Coordinates of C-alpha atoms in Angstrom, one line a residue:
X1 CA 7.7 3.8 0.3
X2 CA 9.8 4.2 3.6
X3 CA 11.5 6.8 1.8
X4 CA 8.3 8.4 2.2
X5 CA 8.4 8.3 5.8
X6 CA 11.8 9.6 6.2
X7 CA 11.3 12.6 4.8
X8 CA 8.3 12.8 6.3
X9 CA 10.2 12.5 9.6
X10 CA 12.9 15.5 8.5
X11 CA 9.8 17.3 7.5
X12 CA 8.4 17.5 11.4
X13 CA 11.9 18.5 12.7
X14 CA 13.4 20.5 10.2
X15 CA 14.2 24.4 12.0
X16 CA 16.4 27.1 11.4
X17 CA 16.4 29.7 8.5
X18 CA 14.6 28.8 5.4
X19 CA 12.6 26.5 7.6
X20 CA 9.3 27.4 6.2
X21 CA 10.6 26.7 2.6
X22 CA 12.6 22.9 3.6
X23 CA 8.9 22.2 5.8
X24 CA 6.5 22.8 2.3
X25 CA 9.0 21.4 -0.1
X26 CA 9.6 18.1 2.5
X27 CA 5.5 18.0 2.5
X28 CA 5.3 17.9 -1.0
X29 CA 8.1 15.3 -1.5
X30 CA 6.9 12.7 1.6
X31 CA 2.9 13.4 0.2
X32 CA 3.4 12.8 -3.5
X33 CA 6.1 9.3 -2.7
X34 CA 4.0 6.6 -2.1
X35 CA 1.7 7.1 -5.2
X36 CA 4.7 7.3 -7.7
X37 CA 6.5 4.4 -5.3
X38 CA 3.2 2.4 -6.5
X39 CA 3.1 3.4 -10.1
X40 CA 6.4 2.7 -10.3
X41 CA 6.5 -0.9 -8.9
X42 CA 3.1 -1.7 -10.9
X43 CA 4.3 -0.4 -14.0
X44 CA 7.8 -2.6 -13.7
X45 CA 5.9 -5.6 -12.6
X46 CA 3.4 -5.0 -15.5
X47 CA 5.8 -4.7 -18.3
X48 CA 8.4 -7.3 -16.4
X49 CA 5.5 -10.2 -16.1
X50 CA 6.9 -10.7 -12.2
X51 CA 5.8 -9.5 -8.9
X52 CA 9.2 -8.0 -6.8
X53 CA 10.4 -9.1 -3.3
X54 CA 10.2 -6.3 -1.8
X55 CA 12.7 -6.4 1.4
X56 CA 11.4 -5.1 4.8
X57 CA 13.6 -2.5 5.7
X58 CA 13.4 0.5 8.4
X59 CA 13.1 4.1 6.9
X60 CA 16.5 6.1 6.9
X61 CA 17.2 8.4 9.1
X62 CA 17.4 12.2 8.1
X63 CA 18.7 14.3 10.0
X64 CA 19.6 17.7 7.5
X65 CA 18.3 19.1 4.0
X66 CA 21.5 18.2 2.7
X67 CA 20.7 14.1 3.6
X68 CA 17.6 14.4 2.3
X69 CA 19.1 15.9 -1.0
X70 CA 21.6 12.9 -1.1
X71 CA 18.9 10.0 -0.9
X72 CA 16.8 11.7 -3.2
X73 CA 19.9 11.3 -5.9
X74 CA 20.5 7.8 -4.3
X75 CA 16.8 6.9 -5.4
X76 CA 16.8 8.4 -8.4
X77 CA 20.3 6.2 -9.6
X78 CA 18.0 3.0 -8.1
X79 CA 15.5 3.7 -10.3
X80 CA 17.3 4.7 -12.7
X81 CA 19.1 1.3 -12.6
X82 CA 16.2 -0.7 -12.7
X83 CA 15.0 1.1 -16.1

């Protein structure tokens, strides 16, 4: 869910050429996070019998596309991981 707002954040800063693309793409990815954050978590927690501790932890910072990129495969081995 905080990965939500980071790339929400990159999304309101991004510049430079291709911006336009980076700005929609980020929109999409920050808009559609938090829903499959929750179906993801509700689905685990379903089929594991056990609510997760979620840790409070601050959003990442992003500061280019190319971070953005990197977390996104950083999520994807989490999840993958928990599967």
């Amino acid at each position: 869910m905080n990965a939500a707002t980071s790339f929400h954040k990159l999304h309101l800063k991004i510049t430079g050429l291709g911006s336009y693309a980076g700005h929609k793409a980020l929109n999409e990815i920050y808009d559609a996070m938090p829903g499959h954050a929750d179906d993801l978590i509700e689905g685990f927690q379903g089929c594991a019998e056990k609510i997760l501790d979620l840790p409070n932890t601050m959003p990442r910072t992003l500061n280019t596309v190319e971070e953005a990129l990197s977390y996104l495969r950083e999520l994807t081995s989490q999840v993958n991981s928990l599967q």
